[in-house]
Coordinates of C-alpha atoms and ligand atoms in Angstrom, one line a residue:
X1 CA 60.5 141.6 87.0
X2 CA 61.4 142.8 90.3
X3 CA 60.4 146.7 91.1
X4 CA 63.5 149.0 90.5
X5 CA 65.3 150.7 93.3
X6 CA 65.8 154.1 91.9
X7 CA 63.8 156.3 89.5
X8 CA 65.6 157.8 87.1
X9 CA 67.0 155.4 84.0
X10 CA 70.3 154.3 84.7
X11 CA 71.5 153.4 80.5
X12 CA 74.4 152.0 79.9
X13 CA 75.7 154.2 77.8
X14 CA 75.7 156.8 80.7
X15 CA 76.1 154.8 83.9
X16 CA 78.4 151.6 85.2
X17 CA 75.8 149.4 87.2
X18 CA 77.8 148.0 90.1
X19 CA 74.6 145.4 90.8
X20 CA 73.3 146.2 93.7
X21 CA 70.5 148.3 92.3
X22 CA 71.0 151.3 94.1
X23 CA 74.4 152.4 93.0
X24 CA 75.3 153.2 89.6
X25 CA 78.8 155.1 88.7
X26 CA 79.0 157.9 85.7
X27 CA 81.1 156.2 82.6
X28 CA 84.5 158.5 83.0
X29 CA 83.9 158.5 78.9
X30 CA 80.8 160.5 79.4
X31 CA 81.2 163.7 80.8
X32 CA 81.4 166.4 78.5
X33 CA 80.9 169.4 80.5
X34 CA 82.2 170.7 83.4
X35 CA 78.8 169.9 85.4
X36 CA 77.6 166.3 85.9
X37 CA 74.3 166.2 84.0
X38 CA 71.6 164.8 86.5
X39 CA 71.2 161.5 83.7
X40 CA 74.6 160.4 84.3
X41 CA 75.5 161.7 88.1
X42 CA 76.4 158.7 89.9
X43 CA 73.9 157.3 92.4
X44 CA 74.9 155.8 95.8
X45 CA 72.0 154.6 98.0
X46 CA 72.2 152.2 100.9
X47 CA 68.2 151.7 100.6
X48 CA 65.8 152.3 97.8
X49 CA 64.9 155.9 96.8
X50 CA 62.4 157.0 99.2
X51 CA 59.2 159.1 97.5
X52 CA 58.3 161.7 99.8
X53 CA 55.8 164.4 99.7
X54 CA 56.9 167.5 99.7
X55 CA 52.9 168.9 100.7
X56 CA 53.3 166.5 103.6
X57 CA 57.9 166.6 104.8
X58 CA 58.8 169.0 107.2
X59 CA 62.4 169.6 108.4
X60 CA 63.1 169.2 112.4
X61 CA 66.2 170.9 113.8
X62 CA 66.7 169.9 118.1
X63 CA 68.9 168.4 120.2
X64 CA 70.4 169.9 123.1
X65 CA 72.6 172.1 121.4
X66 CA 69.7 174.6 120.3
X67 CA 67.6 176.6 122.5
X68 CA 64.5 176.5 120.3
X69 CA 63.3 173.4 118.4
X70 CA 61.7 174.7 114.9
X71 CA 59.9 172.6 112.1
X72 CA 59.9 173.6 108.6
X73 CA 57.9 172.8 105.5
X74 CA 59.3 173.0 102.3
X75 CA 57.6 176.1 101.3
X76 CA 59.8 177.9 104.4
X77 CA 62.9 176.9 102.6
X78 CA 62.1 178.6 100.1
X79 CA 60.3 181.6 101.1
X80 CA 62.1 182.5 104.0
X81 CA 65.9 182.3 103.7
X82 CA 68.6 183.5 101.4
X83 CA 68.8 181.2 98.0
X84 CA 72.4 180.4 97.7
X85 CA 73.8 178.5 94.3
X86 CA 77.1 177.2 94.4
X87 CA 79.2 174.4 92.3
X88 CA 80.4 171.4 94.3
X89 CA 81.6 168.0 93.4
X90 CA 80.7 165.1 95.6
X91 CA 82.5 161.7 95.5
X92 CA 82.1 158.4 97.1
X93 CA 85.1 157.6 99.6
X94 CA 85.2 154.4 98.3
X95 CA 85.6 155.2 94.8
X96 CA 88.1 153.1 92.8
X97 CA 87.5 151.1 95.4
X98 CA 87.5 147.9 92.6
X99 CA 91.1 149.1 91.2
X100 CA 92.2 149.0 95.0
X101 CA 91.6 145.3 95.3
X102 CA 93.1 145.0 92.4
X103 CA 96.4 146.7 93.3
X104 CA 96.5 144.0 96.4
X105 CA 95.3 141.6 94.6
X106 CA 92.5 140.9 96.6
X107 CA 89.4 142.3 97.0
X108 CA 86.8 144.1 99.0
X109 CA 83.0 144.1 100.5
X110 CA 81.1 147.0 99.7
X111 CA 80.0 148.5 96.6
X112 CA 82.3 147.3 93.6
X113 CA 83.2 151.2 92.4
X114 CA 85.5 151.9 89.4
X115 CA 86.2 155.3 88.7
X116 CA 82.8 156.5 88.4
X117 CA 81.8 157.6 91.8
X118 CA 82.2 161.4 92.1
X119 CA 80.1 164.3 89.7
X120 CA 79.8 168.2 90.1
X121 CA 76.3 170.2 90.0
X122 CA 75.6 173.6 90.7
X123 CA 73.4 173.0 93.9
X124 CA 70.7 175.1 94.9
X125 CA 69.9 176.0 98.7
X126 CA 69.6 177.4 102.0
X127 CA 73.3 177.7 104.1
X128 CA 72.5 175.0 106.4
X129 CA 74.6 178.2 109.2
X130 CA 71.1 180.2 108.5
X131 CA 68.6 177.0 109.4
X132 CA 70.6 176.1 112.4
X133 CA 70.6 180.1 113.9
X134 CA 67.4 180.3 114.0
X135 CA 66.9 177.3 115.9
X136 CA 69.0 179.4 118.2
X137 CA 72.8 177.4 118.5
X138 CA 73.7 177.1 122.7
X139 CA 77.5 178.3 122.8
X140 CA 78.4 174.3 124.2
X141 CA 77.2 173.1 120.6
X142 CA 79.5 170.4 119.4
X143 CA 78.3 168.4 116.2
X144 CA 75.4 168.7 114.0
X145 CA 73.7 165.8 112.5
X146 CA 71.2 165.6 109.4
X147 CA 69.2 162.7 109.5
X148 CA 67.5 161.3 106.7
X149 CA 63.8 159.9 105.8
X150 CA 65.1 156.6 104.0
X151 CA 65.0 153.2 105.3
X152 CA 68.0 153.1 107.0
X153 CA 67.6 156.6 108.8
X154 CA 71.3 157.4 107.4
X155 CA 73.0 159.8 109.5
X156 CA 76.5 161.1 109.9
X157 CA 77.7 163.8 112.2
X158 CA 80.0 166.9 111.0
X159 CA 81.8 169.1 113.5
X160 CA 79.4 172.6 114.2
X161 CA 82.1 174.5 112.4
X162 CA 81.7 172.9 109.5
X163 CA 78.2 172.9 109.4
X164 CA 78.1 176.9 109.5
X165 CA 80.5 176.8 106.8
X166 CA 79.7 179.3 104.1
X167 CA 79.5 176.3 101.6
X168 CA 77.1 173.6 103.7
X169 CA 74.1 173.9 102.0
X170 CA 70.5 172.3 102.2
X171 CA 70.0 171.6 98.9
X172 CA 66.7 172.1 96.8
X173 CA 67.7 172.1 93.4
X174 CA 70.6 170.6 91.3
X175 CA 71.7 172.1 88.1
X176 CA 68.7 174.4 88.1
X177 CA 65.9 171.7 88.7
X178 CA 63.9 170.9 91.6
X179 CA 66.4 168.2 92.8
X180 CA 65.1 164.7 91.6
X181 CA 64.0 162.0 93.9
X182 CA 67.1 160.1 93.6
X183 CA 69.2 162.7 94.8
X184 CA 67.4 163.4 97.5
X185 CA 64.2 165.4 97.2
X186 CA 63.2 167.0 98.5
X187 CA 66.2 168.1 100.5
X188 CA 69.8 166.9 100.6
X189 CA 73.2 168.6 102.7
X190 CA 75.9 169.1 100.8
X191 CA 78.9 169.2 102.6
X192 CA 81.7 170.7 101.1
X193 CA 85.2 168.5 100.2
X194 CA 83.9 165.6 102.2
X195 CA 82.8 162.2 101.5
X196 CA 80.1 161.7 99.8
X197 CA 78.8 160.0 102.5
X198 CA 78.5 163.2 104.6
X199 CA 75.9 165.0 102.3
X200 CA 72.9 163.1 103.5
X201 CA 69.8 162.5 101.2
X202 CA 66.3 163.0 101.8
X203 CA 66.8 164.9 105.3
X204 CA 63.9 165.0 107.7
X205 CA 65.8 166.0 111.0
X206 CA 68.8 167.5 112.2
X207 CA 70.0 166.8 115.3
X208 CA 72.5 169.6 117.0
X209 CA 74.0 168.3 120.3
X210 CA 76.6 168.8 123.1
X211 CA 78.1 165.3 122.7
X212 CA 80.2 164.1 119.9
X213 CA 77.6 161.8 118.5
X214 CA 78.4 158.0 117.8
X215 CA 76.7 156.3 114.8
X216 CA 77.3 153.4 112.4
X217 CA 78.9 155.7 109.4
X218 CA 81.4 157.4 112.1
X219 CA 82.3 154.5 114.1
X220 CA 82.2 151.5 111.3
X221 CA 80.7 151.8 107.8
X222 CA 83.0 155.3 106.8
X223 CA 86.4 154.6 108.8
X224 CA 89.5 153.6 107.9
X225 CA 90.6 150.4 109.5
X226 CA 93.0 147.6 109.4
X227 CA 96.5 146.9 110.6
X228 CA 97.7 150.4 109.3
X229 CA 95.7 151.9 112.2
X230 CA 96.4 150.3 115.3
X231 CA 94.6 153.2 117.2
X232 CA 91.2 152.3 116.2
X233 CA 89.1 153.6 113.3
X234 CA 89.5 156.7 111.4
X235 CA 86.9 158.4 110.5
X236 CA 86.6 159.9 107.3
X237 CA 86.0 163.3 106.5
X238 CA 88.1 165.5 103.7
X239 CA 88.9 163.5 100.8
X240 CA 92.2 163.4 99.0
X241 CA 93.5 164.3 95.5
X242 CA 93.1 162.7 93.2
X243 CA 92.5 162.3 89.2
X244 CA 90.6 161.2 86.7
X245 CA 91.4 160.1 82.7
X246 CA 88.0 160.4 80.5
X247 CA 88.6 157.8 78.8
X248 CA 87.4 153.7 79.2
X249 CA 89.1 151.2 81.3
X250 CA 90.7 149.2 79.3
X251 CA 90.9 152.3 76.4
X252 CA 91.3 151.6 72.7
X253 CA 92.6 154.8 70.8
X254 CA 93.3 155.4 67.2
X255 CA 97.0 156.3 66.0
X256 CA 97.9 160.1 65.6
X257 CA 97.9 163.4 67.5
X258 CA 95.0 163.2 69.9
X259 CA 94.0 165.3 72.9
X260 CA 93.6 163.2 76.4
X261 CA 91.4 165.0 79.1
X262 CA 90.8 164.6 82.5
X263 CA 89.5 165.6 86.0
X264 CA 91.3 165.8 89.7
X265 CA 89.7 166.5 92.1
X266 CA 91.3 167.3 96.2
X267 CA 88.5 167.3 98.7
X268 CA 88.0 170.8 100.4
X269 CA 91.5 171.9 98.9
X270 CA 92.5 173.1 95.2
X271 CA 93.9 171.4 92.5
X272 CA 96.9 173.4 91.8
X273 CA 98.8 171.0 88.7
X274 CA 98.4 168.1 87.1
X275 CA 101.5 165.6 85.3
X276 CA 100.9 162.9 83.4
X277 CA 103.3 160.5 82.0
X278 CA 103.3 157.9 78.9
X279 CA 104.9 154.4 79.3
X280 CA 108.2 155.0 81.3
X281 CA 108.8 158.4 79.8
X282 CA 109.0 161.7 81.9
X283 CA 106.6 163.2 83.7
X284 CA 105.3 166.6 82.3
X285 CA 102.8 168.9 83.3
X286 CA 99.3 169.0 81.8
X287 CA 97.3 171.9 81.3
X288 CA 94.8 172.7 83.4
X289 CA 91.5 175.0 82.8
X290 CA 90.4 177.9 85.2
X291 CA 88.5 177.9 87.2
X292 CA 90.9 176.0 90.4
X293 CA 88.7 176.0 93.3
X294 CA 88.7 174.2 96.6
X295 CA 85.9 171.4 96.8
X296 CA 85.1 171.5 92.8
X297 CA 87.3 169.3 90.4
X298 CA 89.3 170.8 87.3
X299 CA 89.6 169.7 84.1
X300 CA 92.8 169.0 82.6
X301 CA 94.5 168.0 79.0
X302 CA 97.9 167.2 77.1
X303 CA 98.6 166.5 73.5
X304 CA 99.6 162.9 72.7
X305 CA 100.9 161.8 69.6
X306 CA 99.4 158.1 70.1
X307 CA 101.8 155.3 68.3
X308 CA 100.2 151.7 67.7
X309 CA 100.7 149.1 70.4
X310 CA 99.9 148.7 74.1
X311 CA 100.8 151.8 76.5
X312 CA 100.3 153.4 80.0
X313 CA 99.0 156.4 81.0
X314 CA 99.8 157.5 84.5
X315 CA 98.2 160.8 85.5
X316 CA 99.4 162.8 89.3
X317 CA 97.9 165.8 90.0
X318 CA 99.0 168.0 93.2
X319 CA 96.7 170.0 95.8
X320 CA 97.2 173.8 97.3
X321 CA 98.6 171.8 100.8
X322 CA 101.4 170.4 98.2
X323 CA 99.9 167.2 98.2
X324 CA 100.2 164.8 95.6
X325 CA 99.2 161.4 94.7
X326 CA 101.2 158.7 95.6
X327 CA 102.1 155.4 93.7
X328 CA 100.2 153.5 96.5
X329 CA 98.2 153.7 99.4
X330 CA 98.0 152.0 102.4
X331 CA 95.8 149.5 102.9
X332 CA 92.6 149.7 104.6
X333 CA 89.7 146.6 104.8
X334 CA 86.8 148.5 103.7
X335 CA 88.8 150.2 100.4
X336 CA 88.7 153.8 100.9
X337 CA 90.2 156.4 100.0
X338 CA 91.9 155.0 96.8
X339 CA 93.8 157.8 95.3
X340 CA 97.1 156.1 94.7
X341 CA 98.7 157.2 90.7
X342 CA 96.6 154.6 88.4
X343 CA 98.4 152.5 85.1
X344 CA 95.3 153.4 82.7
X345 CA 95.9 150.8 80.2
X346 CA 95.3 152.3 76.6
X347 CA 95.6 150.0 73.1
X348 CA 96.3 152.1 70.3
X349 CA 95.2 150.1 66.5
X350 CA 94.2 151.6 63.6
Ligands
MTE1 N1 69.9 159.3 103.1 C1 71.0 158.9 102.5 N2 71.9 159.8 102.1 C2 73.0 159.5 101.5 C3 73.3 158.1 101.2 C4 72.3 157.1 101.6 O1 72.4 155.9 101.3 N3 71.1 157.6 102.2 N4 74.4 157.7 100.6 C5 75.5 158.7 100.8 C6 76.7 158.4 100.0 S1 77.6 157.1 100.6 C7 77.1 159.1 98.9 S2 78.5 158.8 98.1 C8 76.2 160.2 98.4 C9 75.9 160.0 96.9 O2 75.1 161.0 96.5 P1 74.3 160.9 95.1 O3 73.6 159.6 95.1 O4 73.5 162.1 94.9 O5 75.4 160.8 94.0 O6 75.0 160.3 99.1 C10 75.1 160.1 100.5 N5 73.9 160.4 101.1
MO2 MO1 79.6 157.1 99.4

């Protein structure tokens, strides 16, 4: 038997297996609280988990944009800045990715996601603003860019504002443990309302330059591109709103009064309703529970008086920029960005 990728176990029962050995999606089914338990957060790696040393990493922050290059060991990060917790939900841009083909009927490269890319923990860190000023920021600083420790030295560059952002955190911990190896110990960025992609693993170096920086998952791997965008790729960055029914694809219910739940989510914006509609009947709103935050998902229900046979569930929810999903989305080659209204099939038998 070959050596497995990641570390923690990956059951079934939790966790879709999209068969690569590095990515595994939560089951929609199994998320009972309003944090992502680490046993069933989804797990998106382009290499195999990494196991560094936390006696041995250090942090580098340079680049031309600071005036002072500093180094920090892991004991710094915790001894010598401000502790911050905060709740954020991260999520794959190319979740639903699989459902995306399937609307074209045709389908894509890249990891085969269902609906199972995106989770919410209550991460633990320094502000990445309070790393980065005492490295000493040069007032012509553009871009910051964490660099991680893995194989593929994954990188991805954020604009300086939004790396002093209140909510970009180096991460230590996730839901109050040290944060496991697969999720990027011993330090991970979290950036808020972005794709996942952003929120680098594993970091080892930060790079703050002058220059808007060009790497692979800006210019190819996490763009939109296709005939929709003549101009040349897009890259990604805020994600859109969408939602979420907690129930398995295909779902089998039985008859009677029942209670359907769900989460939306809308990228660094709020959630502000969710509708949901049965079959070809009207839409109606569904109740949604406090608390409505940008960049952390919310949890919503409806009653449903289930009748036997085969039936629809359609689900739209709507951000704070009055945003709201739309029956489709435009096409794209690498299948991002999927946050057209899905028909959640649902067979209801005794
Ligand atoms: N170093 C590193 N960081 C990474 C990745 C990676 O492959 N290597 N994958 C990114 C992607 S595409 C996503 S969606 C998130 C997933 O975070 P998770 O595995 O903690 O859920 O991590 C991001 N950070
Ligand atoms: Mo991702």
């Amino acid at each position: 038997m070959s050596e497995r990728k990641v570390v923690k176990p990956t059951p079934a029962e939790l966790m879709e297996d999209t068969g690569t050995g590095v990515d595994y999606g939560v089951r929609p089914d199994r998320l009972p609280g309003f944090l992502t338990p680490i046993d069933r957060f989804f797990l998106r790696g382009h290499a195999p988990t990494p196991r560094l040393d936390a006696a041995t990493w250090s942090l580098r922050i340079e680049g031309d944009g600071v005036r002072e290059p500093v180094t920090y060991g892991y004991a710094d990060l915790w001894e010598r800045f401000p502790l911050v917790s905060m709740v954020r939900t991260i999520e794959c841009a190319g979740n639903r990715r699989v459902l995306f083909g399937e609307a074209y009927g045709r389908g894509f490269a890249g990891t085969q996601w269902g609906r199972g890319a995106i989770g919410t923990a209550e991460w633990t860190g320094v502000r990445l603003r309070d790393l980065l000023e005492r490295a000493g920021i040069t007032a012509e600083a553009r871009e910051v860019m964490p660099e991680a420790l893995d194989r593929i030295r994954a990188r991805r560059p954020m604009p300086l504002a939004k790396a002093l952002a209140d909510d970009t955190l180096l991460a230590l911990a996730m839901n109050g443990e040290t944060l496991p190896p697969d999720h990027g110990f011993p330090a991970r960025v979290v950036v808020s309302g972005w794709l996942g992609a952003a929120s680098i693993k594993w970091v080892g170096r930060i790079e703050v330059s002058e220059q808007p920086l060009r790497v692979p998952w800006n210019t190819e791997d996490y763009v939109l591109i296709g005939p929709d965008y003549p101009s040349g790729p897009v890259p990604i960055t805020g994600l859109p709103v969408a939602s979420l029914v907690e129930l398995p694809w295909p779902a089998r219910l039985r008859p009677g009064p029942q209670v359907v739940r769900g989460r939306a989510f809308a990228g660094e914006n709020a959630v502000t309703a969710v509708e949901y509609r049965v079959d070809d009947g009207p839409w109606r709103p569904a109740s949604l529970t406090e608390p409505r935050l940008p960049a952390i998902w919310v949890r919503w229900q409806f009653a449903w008086d289930a009748r036997p046979g085969d039936h629809t569930i359609q689900v739209r929810a709507t951000d704070d920029q009055g945003r709201t999903q739309p029956g489709t989305v435009p096409w794209n080659d690498l299948g991002y960005l999927n946050h057209a209204v899905l028909s959640h099939p649902v067979r209801v038998e005794p």
